[in-house]
Amino acid sequence: MVIRSLTARVLAVSTVWAVVALVVIGVVISALYRQGSERGFQDLLRAQLYNVINSISVDDKAALSGSPQLGDLRFSQPQTGWYWIVEPIGEFDTPPLLSTSLGTSKLPIASVDEVPFDIRYERFYTTKDPFGNEVEVAETEVVLDIQGHAARFRVAGNRDVLEADIDRFTRNLTIALSIFGLGGLGVNALTILFGLKPLDQVRRSLEKIRAGESERLDGAFPREIQPLANEVNALIDSNRRIVERARMQVGNLAHSLKTPIAVLLNEARVLEVPHGELIRTQADAMQTQVQSYLSRARIAAQRGSVLARTEAQPALERIIRVMRRLNPEKQFSLSIDPPGLVLAMEQQDVEETVGNLLENAARYAQDHVSLTVQPAAEEARGKEPGRQWIVLDIDDDGPGLDPDQIALAMKRGRRLDESKPGTGLGLSIVSEIVGEYQGTIELCKREDGGLRAKLVLPAAA
């Protein structure tokens, strides 16, 4: 899955990193605390071991004697897992001394081969006492007198105390890191949202431009984004100047050609019928073609501009009203669903395109012409990825056209019915305008009779 939101990407990456970092930190701190706690536990056992050593001696009868007072009741309570043991070694033959907590039981010991003594002649190992407790044993051997009597001293402590302390620390650490992590993630999210807020402001400004509510990126932006806003505003201004320049040149050219063509038309009226009619027809064709190419130049100048927007409903309702006045004997209907559709075209181009098709439909319709407007289906939207399209269907109840006639009608200057007025350039002009906007036009015969002209035109965001 690809995350398309920049804010979501930053939040996702920072959240994953924070969670991983907190987990690693928690594991490391727990491991370090365990190591420190085990060293402290061994230091405690070592201290108790030397207290026992200092409390034991050899009496006049060559026997072990002494009663260690370690200041911990657990050494006198049975089965607690806290024991001290003093055993004679070598030729020293005397009964061992045991703590009250061990009673007459024996504590399993590890062999010296498995756990050797260190340089201090001490060793630590873990074993199970007769009562099922896991105990840590500290052991050493000491010579007690000048006669060479030696004894092995062992002190055992219950590891449940150590594990309980480690578990308690781990639990508190988890709670603390969880609270810190949630708070950190919240602060991090607020920081990211605040830091990326200017980009959201840019997005909203662009949406206003696309909606025709604004013509520039307005607002105070940070230093990192201000150059982008300046460049976008400069691009919009440049595009506007290009469009205005193209329109001005189109107007100048149209004005310069208007008078010569009008002169030709006036002169044609006073000439004899065959020659005058020929000149008039050709002058009309010239005027239509000039207007067609001027329209193409104007469309090419502003094509793709975010400022080219026409609301479908008011523009088409205006055209329908004109058609009703020009053809009072015909019925015209308009259906737009949903009503708020917006075409990414200049209003003049919309009126010329739809007007030409409605005029043709009214010319051949018997009683009724309908115009239906709706968003394009998914297959039409695939014409250009990321763009929306609008379908306009213009239906009439006339005789319709066969496929061969449709192909002939789309050719420039061809007229299927010479008895009807016109130059045969209407469909060609419509096709050129639609093509400049990357749209399509299609003529097809309806099943119930009549002709359908289907336009696919770009929709504004």
CSV table of C-alpha atoms in Angstrom, one decimal:
chain,number,residue,atom,x,y,z
A,1,MET,CA,0.0,0.0,0.0
A,2,VAL,CA,1.3,3.4,-1.0
A,3,ILE,CA,0.7,6.3,1.4
A,4,ARG,CA,0.0,9.3,-0.7
A,5,SER,CA,-0.3,11.8,2.1
A,6,LEU,CA,3.0,13.5,3.1
A,7,THR,CA,1.7,14.1,6.6
A,8,ALA,CA,0.7,10.4,7.0
A,9,ARG,CA,4.1,9.3,5.7
A,10,VAL,CA,6.0,11.5,8.2
A,11,LEU,CA,3.7,10.4,11.0
A,12,ALA,CA,4.0,6.7,10.1
A,13,VAL,CA,7.8,6.8,9.9
A,14,SER,CA,8.2,8.8,13.1
A,15,THR,CA,5.8,6.6,15.0
A,16,VAL,CA,7.4,3.4,13.9
A,17,TRP,CA,10.9,4.8,14.7
A,18,ALA,CA,9.7,6.0,18.2
A,19,VAL,CA,8.1,2.6,19.0
A,20,VAL,CA,11.2,0.7,17.9
A,21,ALA,CA,13.4,3.1,19.8
A,22,LEU,CA,11.4,2.8,23.0
A,23,VAL,CA,11.3,-1.0,22.8
A,24,VAL,CA,15.0,-1.2,22.3
A,25,ILE,CA,15.6,1.3,25.1
A,26,GLY,CA,13.3,-0.7,27.4
A,27,VAL,CA,15.1,-4.0,26.6
A,28,VAL,CA,18.6,-2.5,27.1
A,29,ILE,CA,17.6,-0.8,30.4
A,30,SER,CA,16.0,-4.0,31.7
A,31,ALA,CA,19.1,-6.0,30.7
A,32,LEU,CA,21.4,-3.5,32.4
A,33,TYR,CA,19.3,-3.5,35.5
A,34,ARG,CA,19.3,-7.3,35.6
A,35,GLN,CA,23.1,-7.3,35.4
A,36,GLY,CA,23.3,-4.7,38.2
A,37,SER,CA,20.8,-6.5,40.4
A,38,GLU,CA,22.6,-9.8,40.0
A,39,ARG,CA,25.9,-8.2,40.9
A,40,GLY,CA,24.2,-6.6,43.9
A,41,PHE,CA,22.7,-9.9,44.9
A,42,GLN,CA,26.1,-11.6,44.7
A,43,ASP,CA,27.6,-8.8,46.8
A,44,LEU,CA,25.0,-9.4,49.4
A,45,LEU,CA,25.7,-13.1,49.5
A,46,ARG,CA,29.4,-12.4,49.7
A,47,ALA,CA,29.0,-10.1,52.6
A,48,GLN,CA,26.8,-12.7,54.4
A,49,LEU,CA,29.4,-15.4,53.6
A,50,TYR,CA,32.2,-13.4,55.3
A,51,ASN,CA,30.0,-12.7,58.2
A,52,VAL,CA,29.6,-16.5,58.6
A,53,ILE,CA,33.3,-17.0,58.2
A,54,ASN,CA,34.0,-14.4,61.0
A,55,SER,CA,31.6,-16.1,63.3
A,56,ILE,CA,33.0,-19.6,63.0
A,57,SER,CA,36.1,-21.0,64.7
A,58,VAL,CA,37.7,-24.2,65.9
A,59,ASP,CA,37.3,-24.9,69.7
A,60,ASP,CA,39.6,-26.8,72.1
A,61,LYS,CA,38.0,-30.1,71.1
A,62,ALA,CA,38.9,-29.5,67.4
A,63,ALA,CA,35.3,-29.0,66.5
A,64,LEU,CA,33.5,-26.3,64.6
A,65,SER,CA,31.8,-23.8,66.9
A,66,GLY,CA,30.0,-20.5,66.5
A,67,SER,CA,26.5,-19.2,65.9
A,68,PRO,CA,26.4,-16.6,63.1
A,69,GLN,CA,24.0,-13.7,63.6
A,70,LEU,CA,23.4,-12.4,60.1
A,71,GLY,CA,20.5,-10.0,61.1
A,72,ASP,CA,18.1,-11.7,58.8
A,73,LEU,CA,15.2,-13.8,60.1
A,74,ARG,CA,15.0,-15.7,56.9
A,75,PHE,CA,18.1,-17.7,57.9
A,76,SER,CA,16.2,-19.0,61.0
A,77,GLN,CA,12.8,-19.7,59.3
A,78,PRO,CA,12.5,-23.1,57.6
A,79,GLN,CA,12.3,-23.5,53.8
A,80,THR,CA,12.9,-19.9,53.0
A,81,GLY,CA,15.7,-20.5,50.5
A,82,TRP,CA,18.1,-18.5,52.7
A,83,TYR,CA,20.8,-20.8,54.3
A,84,TRP,CA,24.3,-20.9,55.5
A,85,ILE,CA,26.4,-24.1,55.7
A,86,VAL,CA,29.8,-24.8,57.2
A,87,GLU,CA,31.4,-28.2,56.3
A,88,PRO,CA,34.8,-29.5,57.4
A,89,ILE,CA,37.1,-30.6,54.6
A,90,GLY,CA,40.1,-32.8,54.4
A,91,GLU,CA,41.1,-34.7,57.6
A,92,PHE,CA,39.1,-32.3,59.7
A,93,ASP,CA,36.5,-34.7,61.2
A,94,THR,CA,33.7,-32.8,62.9
A,95,PRO,CA,30.0,-32.4,62.3
A,96,PRO,CA,28.9,-29.6,59.9
A,97,LEU,CA,27.1,-26.5,61.1
A,98,LEU,CA,23.8,-25.6,59.3
A,99,SER,CA,21.3,-22.7,59.6
A,100,THR,CA,18.0,-23.4,61.2
A,101,SER,CA,16.2,-22.7,57.9
A,102,LEU,CA,17.8,-25.7,56.2
A,103,GLY,CA,17.2,-28.1,59.1
A,104,THR,CA,18.6,-31.6,58.4
A,105,SER,CA,18.2,-31.3,54.6
A,106,LYS,CA,21.1,-31.2,52.2
A,107,LEU,CA,21.6,-28.5,49.6
A,108,PRO,CA,22.8,-29.8,46.2
A,109,ILE,CA,26.1,-28.3,45.2
A,110,ALA,CA,27.8,-27.9,41.8
A,111,SER,CA,31.1,-29.7,41.2
A,112,VAL,CA,34.2,-27.7,41.0
A,113,ASP,CA,34.7,-28.9,37.4
A,114,GLU,CA,31.4,-27.4,36.4
A,115,VAL,CA,31.9,-24.1,38.3
A,116,PRO,CA,35.5,-23.5,39.3
A,117,PHE,CA,36.7,-21.0,41.9
A,118,ASP,CA,37.8,-17.6,40.7
A,119,ILE,CA,41.0,-15.8,41.5
A,120,ARG,CA,39.5,-14.7,44.9
A,121,TYR,CA,38.8,-18.4,45.6
A,122,GLU,CA,35.1,-17.8,45.4
A,123,ARG,CA,32.4,-19.2,43.2
A,124,PHE,CA,28.7,-18.5,42.6
A,125,TYR,CA,26.2,-20.9,41.1
A,126,THR,CA,22.5,-21.5,40.9
A,127,THR,CA,20.8,-24.7,42.2
A,128,LYS,CA,17.5,-26.0,43.6
A,129,ASP,CA,17.1,-26.5,47.3
A,130,PRO,CA,15.2,-29.6,48.7
A,131,PHE,CA,12.0,-27.5,48.9
A,132,GLY,CA,11.9,-26.4,45.3
A,133,ASN,CA,13.3,-22.9,45.7
A,134,GLU,CA,15.8,-21.6,43.1
A,135,VAL,CA,18.8,-20.3,45.1
A,136,GLU,CA,22.0,-18.5,44.4
A,137,VAL,CA,25.0,-20.0,46.3
A,138,ALA,CA,28.1,-18.2,47.3
A,139,GLU,CA,30.9,-20.6,48.3
A,140,THR,CA,34.5,-20.4,49.5
A,141,GLU,CA,37.1,-22.5,51.5
A,142,VAL,CA,39.0,-21.1,54.5
A,143,VAL,CA,41.7,-22.5,56.8
A,144,LEU,CA,40.6,-21.7,60.3
A,145,ASP,CA,43.7,-22.2,62.5
A,146,ILE,CA,47.4,-22.9,62.5
A,147,GLN,CA,46.8,-26.6,62.7
A,148,GLY,CA,45.4,-26.5,59.2
A,149,HIS,CA,41.8,-27.1,59.9
A,150,ALA,CA,39.8,-26.0,56.9
A,151,ALA,CA,36.1,-25.7,56.2
A,152,ARG,CA,33.9,-25.0,53.2
A,153,PHE,CA,31.5,-22.1,53.7
A,154,ARG,CA,28.3,-21.6,51.7
A,155,VAL,CA,25.6,-19.0,51.9
A,156,ALA,CA,22.5,-19.4,49.7
A,157,GLY,CA,19.9,-16.8,48.9
A,158,ASN,CA,16.5,-17.2,47.3
A,159,ARG,CA,16.4,-15.9,43.7
A,160,ASP,CA,12.7,-15.2,43.9
A,161,VAL,CA,13.7,-12.0,45.7
A,162,LEU,CA,15.9,-11.0,42.9
A,163,GLU,CA,13.4,-11.9,40.2
A,164,ALA,CA,10.6,-10.1,42.0
A,165,ASP,CA,12.7,-7.0,42.2
A,166,ILE,CA,13.6,-7.2,38.5
A,167,ASP,CA,10.0,-7.9,37.5
A,168,ARG,CA,8.8,-4.9,39.5
A,169,PHE,CA,11.4,-2.7,37.9
A,170,THR,CA,10.5,-3.9,34.4
A,171,ARG,CA,6.8,-3.3,35.0
A,172,ASN,CA,7.4,0.2,36.3
A,173,LEU,CA,9.8,0.9,33.4
A,174,THR,CA,7.2,-0.4,30.9
A,175,ILE,CA,4.6,1.9,32.4
A,176,ALA,CA,6.9,4.9,32.4
A,177,LEU,CA,8.1,4.3,28.8
A,178,SER,CA,4.5,3.7,27.6
A,179,ILE,CA,3.4,7.0,29.1
A,180,PHE,CA,6.4,8.8,27.8
A,181,GLY,CA,6.0,7.2,24.4
A,182,LEU,CA,2.3,8.1,24.1
A,183,GLY,CA,3.1,11.6,25.2
A,184,GLY,CA,6.0,11.8,22.8
A,185,LEU,CA,4.0,10.5,19.9
A,186,GLY,CA,1.3,13.1,20.6
A,187,VAL,CA,3.8,15.9,20.8
A,188,ASN,CA,5.5,14.6,17.7
A,189,ALA,CA,2.2,14.4,15.8
A,190,LEU,CA,1.3,18.0,16.8
A,191,THR,CA,4.8,19.1,15.8
A,192,ILE,CA,4.5,17.5,12.4
A,193,LEU,CA,1.0,18.8,11.8
A,194,PHE,CA,2.1,22.3,12.8
A,195,GLY,CA,5.3,22.1,10.6
A,196,LEU,CA,3.4,20.8,7.6
A,197,LYS,CA,0.5,23.2,8.0
A,198,PRO,CA,1.9,25.7,5.4
A,199,LEU,CA,1.7,22.9,2.8
A,200,ASP,CA,-1.9,22.4,3.7
A,201,GLN,CA,-2.4,26.1,3.2
A,202,VAL,CA,-0.8,25.9,-0.2
A,203,ARG,CA,-3.1,23.0,-1.1
A,204,ARG,CA,-6.2,25.0,0.0
A,205,SER,CA,-5.0,28.0,-2.0
A,206,LEU,CA,-4.6,25.8,-5.1
A,207,GLU,CA,-8.1,24.4,-4.6
A,208,LYS,CA,-9.4,28.0,-4.5
A,209,ILE,CA,-7.6,28.7,-7.7
A,210,ARG,CA,-9.1,25.5,-9.3
A,211,ALA,CA,-12.5,26.5,-8.1
A,212,GLY,CA,-12.2,30.0,-9.6
A,213,GLU,CA,-12.4,31.7,-6.1
A,214,SER,CA,-8.9,33.1,-6.3
A,215,GLU,CA,-6.3,33.9,-8.9
A,216,ARG,CA,-3.1,33.7,-6.8
A,217,LEU,CA,-1.5,31.8,-3.9
A,218,ASP,CA,-2.3,34.2,-1.1
A,219,GLY,CA,-0.9,34.1,2.4
A,220,ALA,CA,2.3,34.3,4.4
A,221,PHE,CA,4.4,31.2,3.9
A,222,PRO,CA,7.6,30.1,5.6
A,223,ARG,CA,10.9,30.8,3.9
A,224,GLU,CA,11.2,27.2,2.6
A,225,ILE,CA,7.8,27.5,0.8
A,226,GLN,CA,7.7,31.1,-0.2
A,227,PRO,CA,9.8,30.6,-3.3
A,228,LEU,CA,7.4,27.9,-4.4
A,229,ALA,CA,4.5,30.2,-3.9
A,230,ASN,CA,6.3,33.0,-5.8
A,231,GLU,CA,7.0,30.7,-8.7
A,232,VAL,CA,3.4,29.4,-8.9
A,233,ASN,CA,2.1,33.0,-8.8
A,234,ALA,CA,4.6,33.9,-11.5
A,235,LEU,CA,3.5,31.0,-13.6
A,236,ILE,CA,-0.2,31.9,-13.2
A,237,ASP,CA,0.6,35.5,-14.2
A,238,SER,CA,2.6,34.4,-17.2
A,239,ASN,CA,-0.2,32.1,-18.3
A,240,ARG,CA,-2.7,34.9,-17.9
A,241,ARG,CA,-0.6,37.2,-20.0
A,242,ILE,CA,-0.2,34.6,-22.7
A,243,VAL,CA,-3.9,34.0,-22.8
A,244,GLU,CA,-4.7,37.8,-22.9
A,245,ARG,CA,-2.1,38.3,-25.6
A,246,ALA,CA,-3.5,35.4,-27.6
A,247,ARG,CA,-7.0,36.8,-27.2
A,248,MET,CA,-5.8,40.3,-28.2
A,249,GLN,CA,-4.1,38.9,-31.3
A,250,VAL,CA,-7.2,36.9,-32.2
A,251,GLY,CA,-9.3,40.0,-31.8
A,252,ASN,CA,-7.0,42.1,-33.9
A,253,LEU,CA,-6.9,39.5,-36.7
A,254,ALA,CA,-10.7,39.1,-36.6
A,255,HIS,CA,-11.1,42.8,-36.8
A,256,SER,CA,-8.6,43.2,-39.7
A,257,LEU,CA,-10.4,40.4,-41.7
A,258,LYS,CA,-13.9,41.5,-40.9
A,259,THR,CA,-13.9,44.6,-43.2
A,260,PRO,CA,-12.5,42.8,-46.3
A,261,ILE,CA,-14.9,39.9,-46.0
A,262,ALA,CA,-17.8,42.3,-45.4
A,263,VAL,CA,-16.8,44.2,-48.6
A,264,LEU,CA,-16.7,41.0,-50.6
A,265,LEU,CA,-20.2,40.1,-49.3
A,266,ASN,CA,-21.6,43.5,-50.2
A,267,GLU,CA,-20.1,43.4,-53.6
A,268,ALA,CA,-21.5,39.9,-54.2
A,269,ARG,CA,-25.0,41.2,-53.6
A,270,VAL,CA,-24.8,43.6,-56.6
A,271,LEU,CA,-23.2,41.1,-59.0
A,272,GLU,CA,-25.2,38.9,-61.3
A,273,VAL,CA,-26.8,35.9,-59.5
A,274,PRO,CA,-24.4,33.1,-60.6
A,275,HIS,CA,-21.2,35.0,-59.9
A,276,GLY,CA,-22.5,36.9,-56.9
A,277,GLU,CA,-23.9,33.7,-55.3
A,278,LEU,CA,-20.5,32.0,-55.8
A,279,ILE,CA,-18.6,34.9,-54.2
A,280,ARG,CA,-21.0,35.1,-51.3
A,281,THR,CA,-20.8,31.4,-50.6
A,282,GLN,CA,-17.0,31.5,-50.7
A,283,ALA,CA,-16.9,34.6,-48.5
A,284,ASP,CA,-19.2,32.9,-46.0
A,285,ALA,CA,-16.9,29.9,-46.0
A,286,MET,CA,-13.8,32.2,-45.6
A,287,GLN,CA,-15.5,33.9,-42.6
A,288,THR,CA,-16.4,30.5,-41.0
A,289,GLN,CA,-12.9,29.1,-41.6
A,290,VAL,CA,-11.2,32.2,-40.3
A,291,GLN,CA,-13.3,32.1,-37.2
A,292,SER,CA,-12.6,28.4,-36.8
A,293,TYR,CA,-8.8,28.8,-36.9
A,294,LEU,CA,-8.9,31.9,-34.7
A,295,SER,CA,-10.9,29.8,-32.1
A,296,ARG,CA,-8.3,27.0,-32.4
A,297,ALA,CA,-5.5,29.5,-31.8
A,298,ARG,CA,-7.3,31.0,-28.8
A,299,ILE,CA,-8.0,27.5,-27.3
A,300,ALA,CA,-4.4,26.4,-27.8
A,301,ALA,CA,-3.2,29.6,-26.0
A,302,GLN,CA,-5.3,28.8,-22.9
A,303,ARG,CA,-5.5,25.0,-23.0
A,304,GLY,CA,-4.8,23.4,-19.7
A,305,SER,CA,-5.2,26.7,-17.8
A,306,VAL,CA,-6.7,26.4,-14.3
A,307,LEU,CA,-8.7,29.5,-15.1
A,308,ALA,CA,-10.7,27.8,-17.9
A,309,ARG,CA,-13.9,27.0,-16.1
A,310,THR,CA,-17.6,27.1,-17.1
A,311,GLU,CA,-20.5,26.0,-14.9
A,312,ALA,CA,-22.5,23.7,-17.0
A,313,GLN,CA,-26.0,24.5,-15.8
A,314,PRO,CA,-26.2,28.3,-16.4
A,315,ALA,CA,-24.3,28.1,-19.7
A,316,LEU,CA,-26.4,25.3,-21.1
A,317,GLU,CA,-29.7,26.7,-19.9
A,318,ARG,CA,-28.9,29.9,-21.7
A,319,ILE,CA,-28.2,28.0,-24.9
A,320,ILE,CA,-31.5,26.1,-24.6
A,321,ARG,CA,-33.4,29.3,-24.1
A,322,VAL,CA,-31.9,30.7,-27.4
A,323,MET,CA,-32.7,27.5,-29.2
A,324,ARG,CA,-36.3,27.7,-28.0
A,325,ARG,CA,-36.6,31.2,-29.3
A,326,LEU,CA,-35.1,30.3,-32.7
A,327,ASN,CA,-37.2,27.1,-33.0
A,328,PRO,CA,-40.5,27.8,-31.3
A,329,GLU,CA,-42.1,24.8,-33.0
A,330,LYS,CA,-39.6,22.4,-31.4
A,331,GLN,CA,-39.4,21.2,-27.8
A,332,PHE,CA,-36.0,21.3,-26.0
A,333,SER,CA,-35.3,19.6,-22.7
A,334,LEU,CA,-32.2,19.8,-20.4
A,335,SER,CA,-31.1,17.3,-17.7
A,336,ILE,CA,-28.0,17.8,-15.6
A,337,ASP,CA,-27.2,15.3,-12.9
A,338,PRO,CA,-25.7,16.4,-10.6
A,339,PRO,CA,-26.4,20.1,-11.1
A,340,GLY,CA,-23.0,21.4,-10.0
A,341,LEU,CA,-20.9,20.0,-12.8
A,342,VAL,CA,-18.2,22.4,-14.1
A,343,LEU,CA,-16.5,22.1,-17.5
A,344,ALA,CA,-12.8,22.8,-17.9
A,345,MET,CA,-13.5,24.9,-21.0
A,346,GLU,CA,-14.0,28.5,-21.9
A,347,GLN,CA,-17.6,29.5,-21.9
A,348,GLN,CA,-17.4,30.7,-25.6
A,349,ASP,CA,-16.1,27.3,-26.6
A,350,VAL,CA,-18.9,25.5,-24.7
A,351,GLU,CA,-21.5,27.7,-26.3
A,352,GLU,CA,-20.1,27.2,-29.8
A,353,THR,CA,-19.7,23.5,-29.4
A,354,VAL,CA,-23.1,22.7,-27.9
A,355,GLY,CA,-24.8,25.4,-29.9
A,356,ASN,CA,-23.7,23.9,-33.2
A,357,LEU,CA,-24.9,20.5,-32.2
A,358,LEU,CA,-28.2,21.7,-30.9
A,359,GLU,CA,-28.7,23.8,-34.1
A,360,ASN,CA,-28.1,20.7,-36.2
A,361,ALA,CA,-30.4,18.6,-34.1
A,362,ALA,CA,-33.2,21.2,-34.3
A,363,ARG,CA,-32.7,21.4,-38.0
A,364,TYR,CA,-33.5,17.7,-38.6
A,365,ALA,CA,-35.7,16.9,-35.5
A,366,GLN,CA,-39.4,16.4,-35.9
A,367,ASP,CA,-40.6,17.6,-32.5
A,368,HIS,CA,-38.1,17.1,-29.7
A,369,VAL,CA,-34.4,17.7,-28.9
A,370,SER,CA,-32.9,16.6,-25.5
A,371,LEU,CA,-29.6,17.5,-23.9
A,372,THR,CA,-28.4,15.2,-21.1
A,373,VAL,CA,-25.3,16.0,-19.0
A,374,GLN,CA,-23.7,13.6,-16.5
A,375,PRO,CA,-20.2,12.5,-15.2
A,376,ALA,CA,-18.4,10.1,-17.5
A,377,ALA,CA,-18.2,6.4,-16.7
A,378,GLU,CA,-15.0,4.8,-15.6
A,379,GLU,CA,-13.9,3.7,-19.1
A,380,ALA,CA,-14.2,7.3,-20.3
A,381,ARG,CA,-12.2,8.6,-17.3
A,382,GLY,CA,-9.3,6.4,-18.4
A,383,LYS,CA,-8.7,8.6,-21.4
A,384,GLU,CA,-6.2,10.6,-19.4
A,385,PRO,CA,-5.2,9.3,-15.9
A,386,GLY,CA,-6.1,11.6,-13.0
A,387,ARG,CA,-8.7,13.6,-15.0
A,388,GLN,CA,-12.4,13.7,-14.7
A,389,TRP,CA,-14.7,13.9,-17.7
A,390,ILE,CA,-18.3,14.9,-18.4
A,391,VAL,CA,-20.6,13.3,-21.1
A,392,LEU,CA,-23.1,15.4,-23.0
A,393,ASP,CA,-25.7,13.5,-25.0
A,394,ILE,CA,-27.7,15.5,-27.6
A,395,ASP,CA,-30.6,13.4,-29.0
A,396,ASP,CA,-33.2,14.3,-31.6
A,397,ASP,CA,-36.2,12.4,-33.1
A,398,GLY,CA,-35.3,13.0,-36.7
A,399,PRO,CA,-34.5,10.5,-39.4
A,400,GLY,CA,-31.0,9.8,-38.1
A,401,LEU,CA,-27.9,8.8,-40.1
A,402,ASP,CA,-26.4,5.6,-41.4
A,403,PRO,CA,-22.8,4.8,-40.6
A,404,ASP,CA,-21.7,5.9,-44.1
A,405,GLN,CA,-23.6,9.1,-43.7
A,406,ILE,CA,-22.1,9.7,-40.3
A,407,ALA,CA,-18.5,9.3,-41.7
A,408,LEU,CA,-19.4,11.7,-44.5
A,409,ALA,CA,-21.0,14.3,-42.2
A,410,MET,CA,-17.8,14.5,-40.1
A,411,LYS,CA,-15.8,15.5,-43.2
A,412,ARG,CA,-15.0,19.2,-43.4
A,413,GLY,CA,-17.4,21.2,-45.6
A,414,ARG,CA,-19.6,18.2,-46.5
A,415,ARG,CA,-23.4,18.7,-46.4
A,416,LEU,CA,-25.8,15.8,-46.5
A,417,ASP,CA,-28.8,18.0,-47.3
A,418,GLU,CA,-28.2,20.8,-49.6
A,419,SER,CA,-31.7,22.1,-49.1
A,420,LYS,CA,-30.9,23.1,-45.6
A,421,PRO,CA,-28.9,26.4,-45.0
A,422,GLY,CA,-25.3,26.1,-43.8
A,423,THR,CA,-21.7,25.7,-44.9
A,424,GLY,CA,-21.1,22.2,-43.8
A,425,LEU,CA,-18.4,23.3,-41.3
A,426,GLY,CA,-20.4,23.1,-38.1
A,427,LEU,CA,-19.5,19.5,-37.1
A,428,SER,CA,-15.9,20.0,-38.3
A,429,ILE,CA,-15.6,23.1,-36.1
A,430,VAL,CA,-17.1,21.2,-33.1
A,431,SER,CA,-14.7,18.3,-33.7
A,432,GLU,CA,-11.7,20.7,-33.8
A,433,ILE,CA,-12.7,22.5,-30.6
A,434,VAL,CA,-13.4,19.2,-28.8
A,435,GLY,CA,-10.1,17.8,-30.0
A,436,GLU,CA,-8.2,20.8,-28.7
A,437,TYR,CA,-9.5,20.0,-25.2
A,438,GLN,CA,-8.6,16.3,-25.6
A,439,GLY,CA,-12.3,15.4,-25.7
A,440,THR,CA,-14.2,13.2,-28.2
A,441,ILE,CA,-17.3,13.5,-30.3
A,442,GLU,CA,-19.3,10.6,-31.6
A,443,LEU,CA,-22.4,10.4,-33.8
A,444,CYS,CA,-24.6,7.3,-33.6
A,445,LYS,CA,-28.1,6.3,-34.6
A,446,ARG,CA,-30.5,5.7,-31.8
A,447,GLU,CA,-32.4,2.5,-31.5
A,448,ASP,CA,-35.8,4.3,-31.3
A,449,GLY,CA,-34.9,6.5,-34.3
A,450,GLY,CA,-33.1,9.8,-34.5
A,451,LEU,CA,-29.5,10.7,-34.0
A,452,ARG,CA,-27.4,11.0,-30.9
A,453,ALA,CA,-24.3,13.3,-30.7
A,454,LYS,CA,-22.2,12.2,-27.7
A,455,LEU,CA,-19.5,14.6,-26.4
A,456,VAL,CA,-16.9,13.7,-23.8
A,457,LEU,CA,-15.4,16.9,-22.4
A,458,PRO,CA,-13.0,17.6,-19.5
A,459,ALA,CA,-14.4,18.4,-16.1
A,460,ALA,CA,-12.9,21.0,-13.8
A,461,ALA,CA,-11.7,19.8,-10.4
